[in-house]
Tab-separated table of C-alpha atoms in Angstrom:
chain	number	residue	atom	x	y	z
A	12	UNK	CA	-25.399	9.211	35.785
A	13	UNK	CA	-26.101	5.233	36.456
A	14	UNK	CA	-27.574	4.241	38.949
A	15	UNK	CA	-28.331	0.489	39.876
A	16	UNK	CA	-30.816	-0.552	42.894
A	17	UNK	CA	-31.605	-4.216	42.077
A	18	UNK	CA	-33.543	-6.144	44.840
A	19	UNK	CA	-33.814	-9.502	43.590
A	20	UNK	CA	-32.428	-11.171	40.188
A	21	UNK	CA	-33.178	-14.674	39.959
A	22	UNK	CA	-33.276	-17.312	37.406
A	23	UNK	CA	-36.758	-19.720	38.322
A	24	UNK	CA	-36.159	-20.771	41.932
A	25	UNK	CA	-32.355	-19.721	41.732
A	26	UNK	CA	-31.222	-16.283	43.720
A	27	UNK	CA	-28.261	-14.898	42.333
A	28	UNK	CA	-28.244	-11.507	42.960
A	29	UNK	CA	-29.528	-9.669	46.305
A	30	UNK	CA	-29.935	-6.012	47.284
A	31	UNK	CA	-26.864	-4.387	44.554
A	32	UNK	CA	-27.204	-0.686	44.853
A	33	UNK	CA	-24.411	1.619	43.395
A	34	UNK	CA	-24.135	4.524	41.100
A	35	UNK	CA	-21.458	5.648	38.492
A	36	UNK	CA	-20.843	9.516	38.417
A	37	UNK	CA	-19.785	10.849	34.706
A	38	UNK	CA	-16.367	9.595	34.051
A	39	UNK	CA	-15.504	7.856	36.627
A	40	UNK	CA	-14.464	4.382	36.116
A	41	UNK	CA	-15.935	1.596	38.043
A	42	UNK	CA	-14.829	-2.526	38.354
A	43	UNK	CA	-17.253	-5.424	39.860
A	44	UNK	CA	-14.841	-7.648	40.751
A	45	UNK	CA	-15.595	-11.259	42.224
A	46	UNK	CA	-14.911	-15.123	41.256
A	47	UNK	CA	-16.485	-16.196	38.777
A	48	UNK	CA	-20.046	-17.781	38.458
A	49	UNK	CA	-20.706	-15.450	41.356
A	50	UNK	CA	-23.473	-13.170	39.220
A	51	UNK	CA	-20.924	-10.973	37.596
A	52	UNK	CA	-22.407	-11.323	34.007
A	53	UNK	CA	-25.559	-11.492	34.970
A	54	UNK	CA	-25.102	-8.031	36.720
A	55	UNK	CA	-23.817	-6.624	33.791
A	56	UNK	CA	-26.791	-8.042	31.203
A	57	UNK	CA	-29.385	-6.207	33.268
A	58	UNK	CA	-26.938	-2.894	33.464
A	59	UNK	CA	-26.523	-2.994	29.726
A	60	UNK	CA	-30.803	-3.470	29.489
A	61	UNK	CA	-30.340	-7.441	27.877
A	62	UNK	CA	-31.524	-8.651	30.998
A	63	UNK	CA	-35.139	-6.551	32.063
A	64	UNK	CA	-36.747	-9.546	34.140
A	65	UNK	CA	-35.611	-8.683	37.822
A	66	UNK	CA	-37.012	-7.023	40.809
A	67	UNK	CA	-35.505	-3.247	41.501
A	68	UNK	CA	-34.611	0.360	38.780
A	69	UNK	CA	-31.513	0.466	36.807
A	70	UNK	CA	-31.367	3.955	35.291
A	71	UNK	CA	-28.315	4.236	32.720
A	72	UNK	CA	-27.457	6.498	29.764
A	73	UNK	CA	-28.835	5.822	26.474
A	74	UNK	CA	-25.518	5.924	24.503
A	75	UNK	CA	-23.957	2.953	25.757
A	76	UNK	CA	-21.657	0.095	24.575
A	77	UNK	CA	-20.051	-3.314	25.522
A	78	UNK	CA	-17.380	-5.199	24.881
A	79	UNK	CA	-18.560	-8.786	25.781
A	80	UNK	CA	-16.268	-11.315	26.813
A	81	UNK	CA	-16.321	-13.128	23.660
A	82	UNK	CA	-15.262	-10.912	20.555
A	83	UNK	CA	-19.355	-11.484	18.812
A	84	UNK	CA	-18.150	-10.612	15.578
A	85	UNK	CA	-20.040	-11.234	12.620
A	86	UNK	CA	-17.122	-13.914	10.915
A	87	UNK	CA	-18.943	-13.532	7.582
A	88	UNK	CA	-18.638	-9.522	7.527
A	89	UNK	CA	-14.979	-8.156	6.939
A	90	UNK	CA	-13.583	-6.222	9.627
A	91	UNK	CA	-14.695	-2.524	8.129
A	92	UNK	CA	-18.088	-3.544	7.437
A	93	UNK	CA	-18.296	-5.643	11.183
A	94	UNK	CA	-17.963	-1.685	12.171
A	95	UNK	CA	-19.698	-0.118	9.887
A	96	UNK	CA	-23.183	-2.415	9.999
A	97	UNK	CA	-22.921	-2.376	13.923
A	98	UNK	CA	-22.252	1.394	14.190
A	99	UNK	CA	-23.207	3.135	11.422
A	100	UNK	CA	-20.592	5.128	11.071
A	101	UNK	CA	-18.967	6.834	8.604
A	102	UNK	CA	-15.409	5.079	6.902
A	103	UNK	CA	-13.127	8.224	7.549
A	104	UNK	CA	-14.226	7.728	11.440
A	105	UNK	CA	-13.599	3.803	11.272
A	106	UNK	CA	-11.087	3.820	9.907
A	107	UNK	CA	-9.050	6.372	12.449
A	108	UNK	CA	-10.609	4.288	14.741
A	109	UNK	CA	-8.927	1.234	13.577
A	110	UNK	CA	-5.906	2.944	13.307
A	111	UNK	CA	-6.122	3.535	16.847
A	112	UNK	CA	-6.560	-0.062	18.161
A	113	UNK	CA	-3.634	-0.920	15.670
A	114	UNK	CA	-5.601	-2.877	13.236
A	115	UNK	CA	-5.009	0.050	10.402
A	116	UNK	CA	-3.881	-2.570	8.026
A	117	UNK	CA	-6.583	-5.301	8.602
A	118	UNK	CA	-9.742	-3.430	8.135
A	119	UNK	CA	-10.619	-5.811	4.871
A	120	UNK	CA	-9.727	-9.039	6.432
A	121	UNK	CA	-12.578	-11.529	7.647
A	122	UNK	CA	-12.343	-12.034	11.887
A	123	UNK	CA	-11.304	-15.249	11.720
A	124	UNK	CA	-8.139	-14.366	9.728
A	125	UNK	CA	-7.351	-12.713	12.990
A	126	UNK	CA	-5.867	-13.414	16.174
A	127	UNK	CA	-8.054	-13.940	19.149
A	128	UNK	CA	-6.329	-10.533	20.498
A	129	UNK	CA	-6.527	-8.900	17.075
A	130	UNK	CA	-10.622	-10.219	17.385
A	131	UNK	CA	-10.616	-8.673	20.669
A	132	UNK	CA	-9.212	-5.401	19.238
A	133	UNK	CA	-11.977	-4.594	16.822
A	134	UNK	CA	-14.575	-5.689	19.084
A	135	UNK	CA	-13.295	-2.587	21.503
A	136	UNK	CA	-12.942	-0.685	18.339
A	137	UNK	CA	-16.463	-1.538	17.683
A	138	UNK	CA	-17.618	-0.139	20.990
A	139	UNK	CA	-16.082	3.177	20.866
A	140	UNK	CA	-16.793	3.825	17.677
A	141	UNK	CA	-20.291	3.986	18.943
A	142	UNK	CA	-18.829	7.102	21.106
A	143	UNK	CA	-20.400	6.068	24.459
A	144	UNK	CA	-21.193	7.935	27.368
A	145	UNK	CA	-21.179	4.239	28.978
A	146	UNK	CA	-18.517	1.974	27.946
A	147	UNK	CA	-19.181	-1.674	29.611
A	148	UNK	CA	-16.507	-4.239	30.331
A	149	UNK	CA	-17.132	-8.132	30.113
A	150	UNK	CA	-14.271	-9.895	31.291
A	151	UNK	CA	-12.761	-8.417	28.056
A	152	UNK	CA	-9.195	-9.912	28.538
A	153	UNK	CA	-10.066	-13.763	29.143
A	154	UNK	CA	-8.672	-16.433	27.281
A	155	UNK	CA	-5.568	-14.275	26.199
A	156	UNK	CA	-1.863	-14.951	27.387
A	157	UNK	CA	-0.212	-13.195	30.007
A	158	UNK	CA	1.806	-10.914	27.400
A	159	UNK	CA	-1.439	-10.391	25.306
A	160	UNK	CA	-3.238	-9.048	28.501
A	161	UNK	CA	-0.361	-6.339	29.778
A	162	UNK	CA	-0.773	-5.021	25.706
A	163	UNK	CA	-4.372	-5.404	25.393
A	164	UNK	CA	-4.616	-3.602	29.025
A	165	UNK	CA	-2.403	-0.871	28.153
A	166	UNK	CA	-4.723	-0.248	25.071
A	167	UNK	CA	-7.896	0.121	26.553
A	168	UNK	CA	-6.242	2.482	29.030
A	169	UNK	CA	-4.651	4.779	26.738
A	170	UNK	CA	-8.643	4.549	24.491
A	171	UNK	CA	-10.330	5.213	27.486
A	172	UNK	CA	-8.023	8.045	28.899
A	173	UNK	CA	-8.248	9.784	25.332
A	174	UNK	CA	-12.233	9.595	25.909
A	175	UNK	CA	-14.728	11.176	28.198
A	176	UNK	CA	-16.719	8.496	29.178
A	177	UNK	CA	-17.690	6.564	32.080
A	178	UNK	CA	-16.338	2.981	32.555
A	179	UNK	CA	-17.851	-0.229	33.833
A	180	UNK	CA	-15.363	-3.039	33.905
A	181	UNK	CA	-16.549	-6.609	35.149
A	182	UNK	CA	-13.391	-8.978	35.474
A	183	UNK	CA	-12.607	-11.387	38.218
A	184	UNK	CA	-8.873	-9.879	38.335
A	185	UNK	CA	-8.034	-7.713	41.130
A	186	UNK	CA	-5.237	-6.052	38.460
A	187	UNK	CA	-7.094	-5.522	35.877
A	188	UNK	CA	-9.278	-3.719	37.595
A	189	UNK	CA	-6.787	-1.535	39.683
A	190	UNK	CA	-5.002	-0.984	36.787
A	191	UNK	CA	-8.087	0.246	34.403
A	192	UNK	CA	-10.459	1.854	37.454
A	193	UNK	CA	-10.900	4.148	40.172
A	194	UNK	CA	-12.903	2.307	42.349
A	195	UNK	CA	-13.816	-1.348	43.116
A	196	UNK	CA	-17.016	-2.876	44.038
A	197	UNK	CA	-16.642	-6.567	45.223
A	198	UNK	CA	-19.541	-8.903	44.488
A	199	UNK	CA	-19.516	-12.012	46.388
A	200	UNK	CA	-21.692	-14.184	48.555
A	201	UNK	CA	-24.705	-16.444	47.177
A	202	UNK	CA	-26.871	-14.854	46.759
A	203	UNK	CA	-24.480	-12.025	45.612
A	204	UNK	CA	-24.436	-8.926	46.819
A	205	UNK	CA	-21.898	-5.923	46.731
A	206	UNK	CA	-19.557	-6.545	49.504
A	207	UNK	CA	-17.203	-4.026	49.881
B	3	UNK	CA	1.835	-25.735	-1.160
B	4	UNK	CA	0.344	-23.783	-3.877
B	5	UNK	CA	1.778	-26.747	-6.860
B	6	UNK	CA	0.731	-29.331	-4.211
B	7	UNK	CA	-2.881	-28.061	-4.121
B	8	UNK	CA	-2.891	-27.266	-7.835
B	9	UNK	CA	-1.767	-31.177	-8.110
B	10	UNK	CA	-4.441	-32.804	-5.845
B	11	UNK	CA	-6.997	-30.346	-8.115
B	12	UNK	CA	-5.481	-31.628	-11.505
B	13	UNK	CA	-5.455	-35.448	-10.231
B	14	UNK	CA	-9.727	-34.808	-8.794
B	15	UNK	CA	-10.649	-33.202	-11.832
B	16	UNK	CA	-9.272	-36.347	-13.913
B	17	UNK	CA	-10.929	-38.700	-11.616
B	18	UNK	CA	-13.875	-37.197	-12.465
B	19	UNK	CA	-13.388	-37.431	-16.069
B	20	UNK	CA	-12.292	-40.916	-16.061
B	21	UNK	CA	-15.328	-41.909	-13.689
B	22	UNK	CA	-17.634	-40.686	-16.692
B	23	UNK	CA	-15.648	-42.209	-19.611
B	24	UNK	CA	-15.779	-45.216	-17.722
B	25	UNK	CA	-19.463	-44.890	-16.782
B	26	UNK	CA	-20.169	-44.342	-20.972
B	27	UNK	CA	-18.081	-47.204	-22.306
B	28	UNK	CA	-19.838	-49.944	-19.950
B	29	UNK	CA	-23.302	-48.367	-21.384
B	30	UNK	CA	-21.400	-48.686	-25.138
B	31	UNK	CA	-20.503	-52.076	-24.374
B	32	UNK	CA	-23.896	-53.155	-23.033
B	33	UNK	CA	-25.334	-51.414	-25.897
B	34	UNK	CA	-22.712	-53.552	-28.352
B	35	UNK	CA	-23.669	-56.978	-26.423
B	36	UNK	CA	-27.535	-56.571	-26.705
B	37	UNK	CA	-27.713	-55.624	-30.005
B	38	UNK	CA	-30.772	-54.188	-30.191
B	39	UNK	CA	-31.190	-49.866	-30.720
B	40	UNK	CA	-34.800	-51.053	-29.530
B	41	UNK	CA	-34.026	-51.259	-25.926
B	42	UNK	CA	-30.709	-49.630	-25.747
B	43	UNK	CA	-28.801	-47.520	-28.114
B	44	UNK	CA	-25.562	-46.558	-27.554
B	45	UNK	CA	-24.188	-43.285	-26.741
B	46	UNK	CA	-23.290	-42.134	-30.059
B	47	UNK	CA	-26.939	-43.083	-31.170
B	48	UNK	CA	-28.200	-40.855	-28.327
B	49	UNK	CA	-25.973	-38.226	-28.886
B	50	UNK	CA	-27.315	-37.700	-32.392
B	51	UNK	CA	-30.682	-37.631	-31.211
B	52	UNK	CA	-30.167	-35.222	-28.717
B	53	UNK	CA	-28.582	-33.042	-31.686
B	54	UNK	CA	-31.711	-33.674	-34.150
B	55	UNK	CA	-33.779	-32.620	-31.417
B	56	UNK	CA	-31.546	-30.223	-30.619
B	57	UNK	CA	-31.649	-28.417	-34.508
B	58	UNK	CA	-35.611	-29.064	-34.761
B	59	UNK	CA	-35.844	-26.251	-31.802
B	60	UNK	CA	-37.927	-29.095	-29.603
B	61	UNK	CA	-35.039	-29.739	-27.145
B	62	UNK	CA	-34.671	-26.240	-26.405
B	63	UNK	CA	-38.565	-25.100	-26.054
B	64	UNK	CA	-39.166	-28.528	-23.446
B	65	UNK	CA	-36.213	-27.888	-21.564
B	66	UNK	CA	-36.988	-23.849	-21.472
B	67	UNK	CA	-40.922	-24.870	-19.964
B	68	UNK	CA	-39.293	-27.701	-18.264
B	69	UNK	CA	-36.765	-24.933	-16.502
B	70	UNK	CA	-39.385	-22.086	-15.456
B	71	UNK	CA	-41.667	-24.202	-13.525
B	72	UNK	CA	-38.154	-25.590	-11.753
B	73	UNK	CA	-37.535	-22.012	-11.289
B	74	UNK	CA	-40.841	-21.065	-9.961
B	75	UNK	CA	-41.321	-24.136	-7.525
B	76	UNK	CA	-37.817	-23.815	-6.279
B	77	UNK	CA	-38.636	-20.162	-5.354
B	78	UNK	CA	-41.597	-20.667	-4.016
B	79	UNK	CA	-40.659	-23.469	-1.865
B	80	UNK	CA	-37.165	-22.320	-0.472
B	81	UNK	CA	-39.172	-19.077	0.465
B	82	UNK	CA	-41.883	-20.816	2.205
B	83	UNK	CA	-39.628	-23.104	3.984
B	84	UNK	CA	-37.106	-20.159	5.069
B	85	UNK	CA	-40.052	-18.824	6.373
B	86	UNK	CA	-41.717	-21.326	8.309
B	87	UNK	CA	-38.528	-23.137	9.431
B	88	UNK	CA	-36.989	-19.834	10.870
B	89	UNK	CA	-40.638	-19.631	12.784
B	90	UNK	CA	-40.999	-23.146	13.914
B	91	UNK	CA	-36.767	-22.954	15.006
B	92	UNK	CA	-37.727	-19.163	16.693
B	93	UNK	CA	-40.873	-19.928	18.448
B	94	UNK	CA	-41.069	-23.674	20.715
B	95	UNK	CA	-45.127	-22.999	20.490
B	96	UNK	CA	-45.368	-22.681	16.996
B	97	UNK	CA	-42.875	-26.125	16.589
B	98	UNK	CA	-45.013	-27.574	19.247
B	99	UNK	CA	-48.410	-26.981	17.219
B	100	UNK	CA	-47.341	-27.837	14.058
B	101	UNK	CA	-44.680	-30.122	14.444
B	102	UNK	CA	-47.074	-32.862	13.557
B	103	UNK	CA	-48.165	-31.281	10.439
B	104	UNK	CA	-44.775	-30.998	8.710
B	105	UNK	CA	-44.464	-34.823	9.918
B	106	UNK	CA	-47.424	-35.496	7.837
B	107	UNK	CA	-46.322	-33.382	4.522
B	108	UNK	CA	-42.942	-34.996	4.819
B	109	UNK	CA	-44.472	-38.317	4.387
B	110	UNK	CA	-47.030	-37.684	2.077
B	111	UNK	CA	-45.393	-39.054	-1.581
B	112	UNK	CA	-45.240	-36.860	-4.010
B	113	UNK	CA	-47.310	-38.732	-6.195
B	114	UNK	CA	-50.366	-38.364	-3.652
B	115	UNK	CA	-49.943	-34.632	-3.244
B	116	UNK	CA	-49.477	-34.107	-7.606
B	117	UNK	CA	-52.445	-36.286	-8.480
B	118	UNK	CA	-54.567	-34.463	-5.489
B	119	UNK	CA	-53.349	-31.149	-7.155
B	120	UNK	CA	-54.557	-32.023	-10.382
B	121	UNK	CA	-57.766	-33.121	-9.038
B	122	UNK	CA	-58.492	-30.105	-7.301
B	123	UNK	CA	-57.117	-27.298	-8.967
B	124	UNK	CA	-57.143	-28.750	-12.506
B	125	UNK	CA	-54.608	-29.735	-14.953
B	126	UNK	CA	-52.806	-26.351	-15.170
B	127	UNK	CA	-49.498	-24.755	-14.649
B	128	UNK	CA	-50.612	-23.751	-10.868
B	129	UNK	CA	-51.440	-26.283	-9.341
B	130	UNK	CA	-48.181	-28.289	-11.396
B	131	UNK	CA	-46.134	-25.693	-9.552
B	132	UNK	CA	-48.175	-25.900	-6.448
B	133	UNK	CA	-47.831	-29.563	-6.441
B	134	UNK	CA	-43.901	-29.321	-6.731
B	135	UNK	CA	-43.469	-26.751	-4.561
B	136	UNK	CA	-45.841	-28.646	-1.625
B	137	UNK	CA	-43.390	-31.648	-2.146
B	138	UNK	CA	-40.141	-29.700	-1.231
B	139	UNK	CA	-41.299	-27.126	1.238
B	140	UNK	CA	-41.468	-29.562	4.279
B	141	UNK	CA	-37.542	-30.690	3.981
B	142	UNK	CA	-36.371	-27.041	3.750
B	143	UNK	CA	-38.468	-26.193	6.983
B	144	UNK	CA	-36.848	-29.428	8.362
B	145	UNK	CA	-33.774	-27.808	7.325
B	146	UNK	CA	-33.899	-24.361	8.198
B	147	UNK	CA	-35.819	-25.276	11.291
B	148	UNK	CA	-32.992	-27.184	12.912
B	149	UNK	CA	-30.604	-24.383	11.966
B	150	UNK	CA	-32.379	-21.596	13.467
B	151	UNK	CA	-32.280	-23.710	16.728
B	152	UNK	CA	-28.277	-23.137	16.891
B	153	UNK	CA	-28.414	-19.638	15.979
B	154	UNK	CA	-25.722	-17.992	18.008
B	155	UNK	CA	-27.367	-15.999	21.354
B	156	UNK	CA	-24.386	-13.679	21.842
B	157	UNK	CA	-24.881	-12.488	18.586
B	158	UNK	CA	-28.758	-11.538	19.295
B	159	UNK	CA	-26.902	-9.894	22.551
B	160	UNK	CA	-24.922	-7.762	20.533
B	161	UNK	CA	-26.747	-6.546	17.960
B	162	UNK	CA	-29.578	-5.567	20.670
B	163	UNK	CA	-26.358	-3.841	22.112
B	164	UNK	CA	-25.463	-2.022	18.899
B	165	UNK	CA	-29.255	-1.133	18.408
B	166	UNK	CA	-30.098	-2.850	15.365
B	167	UNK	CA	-33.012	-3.163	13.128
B	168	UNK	CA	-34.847	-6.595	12.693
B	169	UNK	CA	-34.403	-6.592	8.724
B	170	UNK	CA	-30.702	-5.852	9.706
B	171	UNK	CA	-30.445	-8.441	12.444
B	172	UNK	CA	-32.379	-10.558	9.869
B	173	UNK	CA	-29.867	-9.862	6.666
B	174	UNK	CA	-26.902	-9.596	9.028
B	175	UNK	CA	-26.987	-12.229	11.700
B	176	UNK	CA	-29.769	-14.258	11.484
B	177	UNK	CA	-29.187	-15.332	6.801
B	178	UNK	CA	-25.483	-15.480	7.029
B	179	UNK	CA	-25.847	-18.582	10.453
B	180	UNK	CA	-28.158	-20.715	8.199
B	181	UNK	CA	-25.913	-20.498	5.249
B	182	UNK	CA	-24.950	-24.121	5.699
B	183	UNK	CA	-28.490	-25.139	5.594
B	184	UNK	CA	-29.849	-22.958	2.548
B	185	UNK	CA	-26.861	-24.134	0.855
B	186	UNK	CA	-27.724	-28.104	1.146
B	187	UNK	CA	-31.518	-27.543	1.090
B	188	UNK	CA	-30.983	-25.546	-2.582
B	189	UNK	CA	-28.648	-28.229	-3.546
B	190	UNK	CA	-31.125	-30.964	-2.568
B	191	UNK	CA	-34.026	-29.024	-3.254
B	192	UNK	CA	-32.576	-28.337	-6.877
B	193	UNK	CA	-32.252	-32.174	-7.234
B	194	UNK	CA	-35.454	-33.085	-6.070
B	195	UNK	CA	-37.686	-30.205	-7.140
B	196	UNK	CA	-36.430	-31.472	-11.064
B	197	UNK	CA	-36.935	-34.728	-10.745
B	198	UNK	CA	-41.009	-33.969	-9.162
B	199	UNK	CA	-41.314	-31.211	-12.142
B	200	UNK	CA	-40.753	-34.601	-14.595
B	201	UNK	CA	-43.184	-36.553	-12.992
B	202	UNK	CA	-45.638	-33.373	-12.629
B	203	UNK	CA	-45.594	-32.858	-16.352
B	204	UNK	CA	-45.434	-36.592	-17.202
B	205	UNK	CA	-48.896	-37.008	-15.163
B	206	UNK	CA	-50.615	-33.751	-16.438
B	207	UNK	CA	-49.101	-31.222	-18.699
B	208	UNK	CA	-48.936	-31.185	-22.532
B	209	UNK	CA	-45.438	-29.567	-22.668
B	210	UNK	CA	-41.616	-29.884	-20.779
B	211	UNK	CA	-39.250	-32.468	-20.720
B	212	UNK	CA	-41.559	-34.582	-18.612
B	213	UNK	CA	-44.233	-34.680	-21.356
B	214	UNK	CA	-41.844	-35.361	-24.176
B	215	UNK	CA	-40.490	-38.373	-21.989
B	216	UNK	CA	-44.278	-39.801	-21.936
B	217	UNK	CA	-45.195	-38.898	-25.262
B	218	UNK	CA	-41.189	-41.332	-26.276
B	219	UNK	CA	-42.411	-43.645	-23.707
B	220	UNK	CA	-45.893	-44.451	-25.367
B	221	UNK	CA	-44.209	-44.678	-28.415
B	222	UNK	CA	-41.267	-47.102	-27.124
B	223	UNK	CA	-39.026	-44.827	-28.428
B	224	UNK	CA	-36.035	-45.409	-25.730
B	225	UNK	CA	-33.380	-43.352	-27.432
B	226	UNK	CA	-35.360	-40.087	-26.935
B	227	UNK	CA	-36.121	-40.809	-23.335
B	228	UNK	CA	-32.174	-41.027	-23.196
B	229	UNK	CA	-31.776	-37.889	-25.299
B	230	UNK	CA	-34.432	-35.650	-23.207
B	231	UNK	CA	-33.509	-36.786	-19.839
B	232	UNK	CA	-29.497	-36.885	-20.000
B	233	UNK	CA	-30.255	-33.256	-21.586
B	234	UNK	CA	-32.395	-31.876	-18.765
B	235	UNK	CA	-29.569	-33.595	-16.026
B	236	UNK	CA	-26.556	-31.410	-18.538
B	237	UNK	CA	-28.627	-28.259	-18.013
B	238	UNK	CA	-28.822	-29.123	-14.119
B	239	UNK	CA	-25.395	-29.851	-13.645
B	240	UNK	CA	-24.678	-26.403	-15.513
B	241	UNK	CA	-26.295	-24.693	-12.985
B	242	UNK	CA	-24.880	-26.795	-10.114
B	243	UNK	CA	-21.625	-25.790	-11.591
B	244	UNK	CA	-21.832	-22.614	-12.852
B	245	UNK	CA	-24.550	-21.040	-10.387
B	246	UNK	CA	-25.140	-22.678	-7.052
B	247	UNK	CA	-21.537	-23.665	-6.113
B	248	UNK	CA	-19.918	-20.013	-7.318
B	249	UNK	CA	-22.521	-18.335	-5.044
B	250	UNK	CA	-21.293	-20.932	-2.330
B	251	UNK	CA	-18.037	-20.255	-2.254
B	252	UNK	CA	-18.653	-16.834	-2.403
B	253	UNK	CA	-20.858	-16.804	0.586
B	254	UNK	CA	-18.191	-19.148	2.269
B	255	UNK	CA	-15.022	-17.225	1.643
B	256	UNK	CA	-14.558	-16.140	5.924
B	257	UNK	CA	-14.493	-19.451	6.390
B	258	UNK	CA	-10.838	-19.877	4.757
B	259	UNK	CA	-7.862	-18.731	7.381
């Protein structure tokens, strides 16, 4: 379904990613998991076709989303239409949707009237209302408490388990990652490669 | 909180009011110690002059001209300078080559660029318009420019993401970040583009507040100045008040937790 065969990524005389070859089947749910600054979000810019100036072939599904590690709401837009201009979908849809990340009651509120984690919430709302085949990961649980991250994990696991869709999670937690995937690719090294 | 803030609103707006009583009674009492309606009448004097005027249907016909060509300079120049300014902010290459050119329009008075308007278009309503507008397009691209530089790249990430247009990145993400800016460069803009318009008409036209200010001014005829200018400033506050800052608070509602 993906499959990723990058040779060389670099950034003017800077290397940062060597040689990363893997595939995702349909469904299955993959982490990259390494420190950070290692090339993590770089790996997943040219996965998710933001990033197109590198040596290799990434072939991934059209119908994909992300959830970047910052919530990249639009603060002006209220939290129905930050769904609705994004995705184009229709209100009944949203709005279940909504329901679903537990932010039923908030849909006319602006994002910053929100909680970081409530933020956080539509922004993964956001992404599956686009009904992936791909759904992409960025570090989606940093700068949230240790409670925040158990509920915000437990979320995304019960979306993504009610879903078929493939899952590409980028974090540098080993438990987020065992928690949310099947399988774990390490990145490491400098320039980075997959190490294990 | 609520009586609190409804308190510190009560105790600004009567600030504001006393500010402007104040500001008329010095003028009344200079007006008292020169004795002489010559130079300075008072406010009363003034007040009934701007209501003769007012009655004899002149007020209303300068200040409607006077009005349109603000209108039509103020589009023309916010659009221009949106324009340009999002290039020049978008594209180092474009800044690069024409960086120096907006230098030079931002220094060339306003006088220069009016009486070279005149001279080579004519004395008409164009090149009065053109002439305004040329003096107010280089601080909006200024404006706009600088703005467009600190538009927000994980925004552009996302709605590549989500697959949108350009006229809906445009509408969407791109307007809404340079709010701040096309806010203060109408409010400026506003302010100055008036104030040129006056001058514009003064110099060439044979209608508008600015011509009824020359035609007083060759005729001494100081109270009239007074009455057509503090009129023209009323109708510009009125749509400071009732027009620009509605539509910014409107546009600036997310920003209030």
């Amino acid at each position: 379904m993906i499959s990723v065969a990058i040779k060389r990524k670099s950034f003017g005389e800077q290397l940062v990613l060597v040689d990363v070859n893997f595939n995702i089947d349909t469904n299955e749910r993959v982490s990259i998991v390494g420190p950070s600054g290692v090339g993590k979000s770089t790996l997943l810019r040219v996965i998710a076709g933001l990033d197109t100036d590198y040596d290799g072939q990434v072939s991934s599904v059209k119908n994909s989303a992300v959830v970047f590690q910052e919530p990249t709401l639009l603060n002006w837009r209220d939290v129905m239409d930050n769904l609705r201009i994004t995705t184009r979908k229709d209100d009944a849809t949203l709005t279940t949707i909504l329901s679903e990340v537990g932010l039923g009651e908030k849909a006319q509120m602006f994002p910053l009237q929100l909680s970081l984690g409530q933020q956080r919430r539509v922004s993964l709302a956001r992404a599956l209302a686009m009904e992936p085949e791909l759904l992409i990961l960025d570090e989606p649980f940093a700068s949230l408490d240790g409670d925040m991250v158990d509920e915000m994990l437990s979320l995304t696991k019960q979306v993504v388990d009610a879903r078929d869709m493939a899952l590409l999670l980028v974090t540098h937690s080993q438990k987020e990652a065992a928690f949310l995937t099947d399988r774990r690719l390490t990145l490491g090294g400098n320039p980075a490669t997959i190490i294990q | 909180m609520c009586f609190y803030n409804q308190k510190v609103k009560q105790i600004k707006t009567l600030s504001r009011i006393i500010s402007i009583a104040a500001f008329v009674a010095i003028w009344a009492c200079l007006a008292i110690v020169l004795q002489d309606r010559e130079t300075l009448p008072g406010p009363l004097a003034v007040w009934r002059l701007m209501i003769a005027e007012l009655q004899s249907g002149e007020l209303l016909f300068h200040i409607a001209i006077t009005l349109r060509r603000v209108a039509f300079a103020f589009v023309i120049a916010m659009s221009l300078g949106v324009i340009f300014g999002l290039i020049m902010g978008r594209n180092r290459t474009v800044n690069r080559w024409f960086d120096s050119w907006l230098l030079i329009f931002l220094n060339l008075p306003a006088l220069v660029t009016i009486v070279l308007c005149y001279l080579w278009i004519g004395l008409t309503e164009t090149a009065a318009i053109v002439a305004v507008s040329l003096n107010k397009i280089p601080m909006v691209t200024v404006m706009i420019r600088e703005g467009a530089r600190a538009l927000d790249p994980k925004l552009f990430d996302m709605a590549q993401v989500f697959q949108m247009s350009r006229t809906e990145r445009l509408r969407h993400v791109v307007i809404p970040q340079l709010a701040p800016q096309l806010a203060a460069s109408a409010r400026t803009g506003l302010a100055l583009i008036w104030k040129i318009v006056l001058v514009v008409e003064f110099l060439g036209r044979s209608n508008g507040v600015g011509f009824q200010i020359h035609l007083y001014f060759q005729l001494f005829d100081v109270g009239r100045v007074l009455a057509y200018a503090i009129s023209f400033m009323l109708v510009m506050l009125v749509v400071e008040y009732l027009i620009l800052q509605p539509i910014e608070n409107h546009a600036n509602r997310w920003r209030h937790r």
